[in-house]
Amino acid sequence: MTKLLRNLPEDKDETEVLSQVNIDGRADLYSVGLILYEILTGKLWTYTRLSPMEINILVSKRLDEIVMGLLEHNLSNRIPSDEKLIEELKEV
């Protein structure tokens, strides 16, 4: 199992790889989070594991919370839908 995660591509959600059951749109939202993270920080999430605010002081607290909400490994804590993501981004 450790070898599987070590070779995980940057754009793959670990929860998707580890449990192939009940995959839904939240796996896609994880990928959106990875893209936003890289845009905001210039770094890959898989290598830093720091919040965007810790790398880029221009990132607002709210935007940081949204990105980290997309990267949440616990599916029940992840932003649940693209509609909710759009709603939250409009507040930034």
mmCIF file of C-alpha atoms in Angstrom:
data_model
loop_
_atom_site.group_PDB
_atom_site.id
_atom_site.type_symbol
_atom_site.label_atom_id
_atom_site.label_comp_id
_atom_site.label_asym_id
_atom_site.label_seq_id
_atom_site.Cartn_x
_atom_site.Cartn_y
_atom_site.Cartn_z
ATOM 1 C CA MET A 1 0.000 0.000 0.000
ATOM 2 C CA THR A 2 2.811 2.447 0.812
ATOM 3 C CA LYS A 3 4.384 1.862 -2.596
ATOM 4 C CA LEU A 4 1.054 2.671 -4.244
ATOM 5 C CA LEU A 5 0.835 6.059 -2.520
ATOM 6 C CA ARG A 6 4.493 6.856 -3.170
ATOM 7 C CA ASN A 7 3.904 6.498 -6.926
ATOM 8 C CA LEU A 8 0.636 8.402 -6.875
ATOM 9 C CA PRO A 9 0.410 11.004 -9.677
ATOM 10 C CA GLU A 10 0.046 14.576 -8.404
ATOM 11 C CA ASP A 11 -3.446 14.908 -9.894
ATOM 12 C CA LYS A 12 -4.887 11.783 -8.252
ATOM 13 C CA ASP A 13 -6.877 11.915 -5.046
ATOM 14 C CA GLU A 14 -5.484 9.405 -2.550
ATOM 15 C CA THR A 15 -9.000 8.607 -1.357
ATOM 16 C CA GLU A 16 -9.939 7.691 -4.923
ATOM 17 C CA VAL A 17 -7.011 5.318 -5.233
ATOM 18 C CA LEU A 18 -7.458 3.742 -1.807
ATOM 19 C CA SER A 19 -11.191 3.171 -2.022
ATOM 20 C CA GLN A 20 -12.605 2.605 -5.465
ATOM 21 C CA VAL A 21 -16.103 2.478 -3.995
ATOM 22 C CA ASN A 22 -18.527 5.420 -4.022
ATOM 23 C CA ILE A 23 -16.368 7.768 -6.100
ATOM 24 C CA ASP A 24 -18.300 10.948 -6.768
ATOM 25 C CA GLY A 25 -17.718 14.529 -7.887
ATOM 26 C CA ARG A 26 -15.685 15.286 -4.775
ATOM 27 C CA ALA A 27 -12.714 13.515 -6.386
ATOM 28 C CA ASP A 28 -12.955 16.037 -9.231
ATOM 29 C CA LEU A 29 -13.141 18.850 -6.690
ATOM 30 C CA TYR A 30 -9.924 17.541 -5.143
ATOM 31 C CA SER A 31 -8.287 17.941 -8.565
ATOM 32 C CA VAL A 32 -9.641 21.497 -8.789
ATOM 33 C CA GLY A 33 -8.077 22.119 -5.386
ATOM 34 C CA LEU A 34 -4.720 20.836 -6.623
ATOM 35 C CA ILE A 35 -4.866 23.180 -9.617
ATOM 36 C CA LEU A 36 -5.870 26.192 -7.516
ATOM 37 C CA TYR A 37 -3.133 25.366 -5.019
ATOM 38 C CA GLU A 38 -0.488 25.297 -7.730
ATOM 39 C CA ILE A 39 -1.775 28.541 -9.282
ATOM 40 C CA LEU A 40 -1.723 30.336 -5.927
ATOM 41 C CA THR A 41 1.588 28.973 -4.657
ATOM 42 C CA GLY A 42 3.610 27.878 -7.672
ATOM 43 C CA LYS A 43 4.180 24.593 -5.842
ATOM 44 C CA LEU A 44 2.698 21.100 -5.851
ATOM 45 C CA TRP A 45 0.510 20.209 -2.867
ATOM 46 C CA THR A 46 1.947 16.716 -2.692
ATOM 47 C CA TYR A 47 5.394 18.102 -1.901
ATOM 48 C CA THR A 48 4.618 20.972 0.488
ATOM 49 C CA ARG A 49 1.439 20.191 2.457
ATOM 50 C CA LEU A 50 1.431 23.825 3.618
ATOM 51 C CA SER A 51 -1.636 26.009 3.280
ATOM 52 C CA PRO A 52 -1.555 28.543 0.405
ATOM 53 C CA MET A 53 -1.375 31.416 2.938
ATOM 54 C CA GLU A 54 1.816 29.972 4.396
ATOM 55 C CA ILE A 55 3.501 30.198 0.992
ATOM 56 C CA ASN A 56 1.865 33.265 -0.560
ATOM 57 C CA ILE A 57 0.979 36.123 1.804
ATOM 58 C CA LEU A 58 -1.342 37.594 -0.856
ATOM 59 C CA VAL A 59 -3.798 34.690 -0.494
ATOM 60 C CA SER A 60 -6.760 35.724 1.647
ATOM 61 C CA LYS A 61 -7.821 33.661 4.637
ATOM 62 C CA ARG A 62 -11.148 32.836 2.952
ATOM 63 C CA LEU A 63 -9.508 31.673 -0.287
ATOM 64 C CA ASP A 64 -7.063 29.623 1.769
ATOM 65 C CA GLU A 65 -9.991 27.950 3.565
ATOM 66 C CA ILE A 66 -11.682 27.157 0.248
ATOM 67 C CA VAL A 67 -8.575 25.587 -1.278
ATOM 68 C CA MET A 68 -7.888 23.583 1.865
ATOM 69 C CA GLY A 69 -11.563 22.530 1.864
ATOM 70 C CA LEU A 70 -11.074 21.134 -1.630
ATOM 71 C CA LEU A 71 -7.955 19.257 -0.546
ATOM 72 C CA GLU A 72 -9.597 17.766 2.546
ATOM 73 C CA HIS A 73 -8.935 14.009 2.619
ATOM 74 C CA ASN A 74 -12.007 13.239 4.702
ATOM 75 C CA LEU A 75 -14.767 13.223 2.074
ATOM 76 C CA SER A 76 -17.416 14.274 4.572
ATOM 77 C CA ASN A 77 -15.400 17.455 5.268
ATOM 78 C CA ARG A 78 -14.587 18.253 1.624
ATOM 79 C CA ILE A 79 -16.560 20.916 -0.248
ATOM 80 C CA PRO A 80 -19.465 18.746 -1.427
ATOM 81 C CA SER A 81 -20.313 20.085 -4.892
ATOM 82 C CA ASP A 82 -19.310 22.408 -7.678
ATOM 83 C CA GLU A 83 -22.337 24.568 -6.869
ATOM 84 C CA LYS A 84 -21.106 25.031 -3.299
ATOM 85 C CA LEU A 85 -17.599 25.800 -4.566
ATOM 86 C CA ILE A 86 -18.913 28.498 -6.921
ATOM 87 C CA GLU A 87 -21.010 29.962 -4.110
ATOM 88 C CA GLU A 88 -17.978 30.113 -1.821
ATOM 89 C CA LEU A 89 -15.692 31.568 -4.504
ATOM 90 C CA LYS A 90 -18.185 34.375 -5.158
ATOM 91 C CA GLU A 91 -17.677 35.472 -1.538
ATOM 92 C CA VAL A 92 -13.934 35.969 -2.030
#
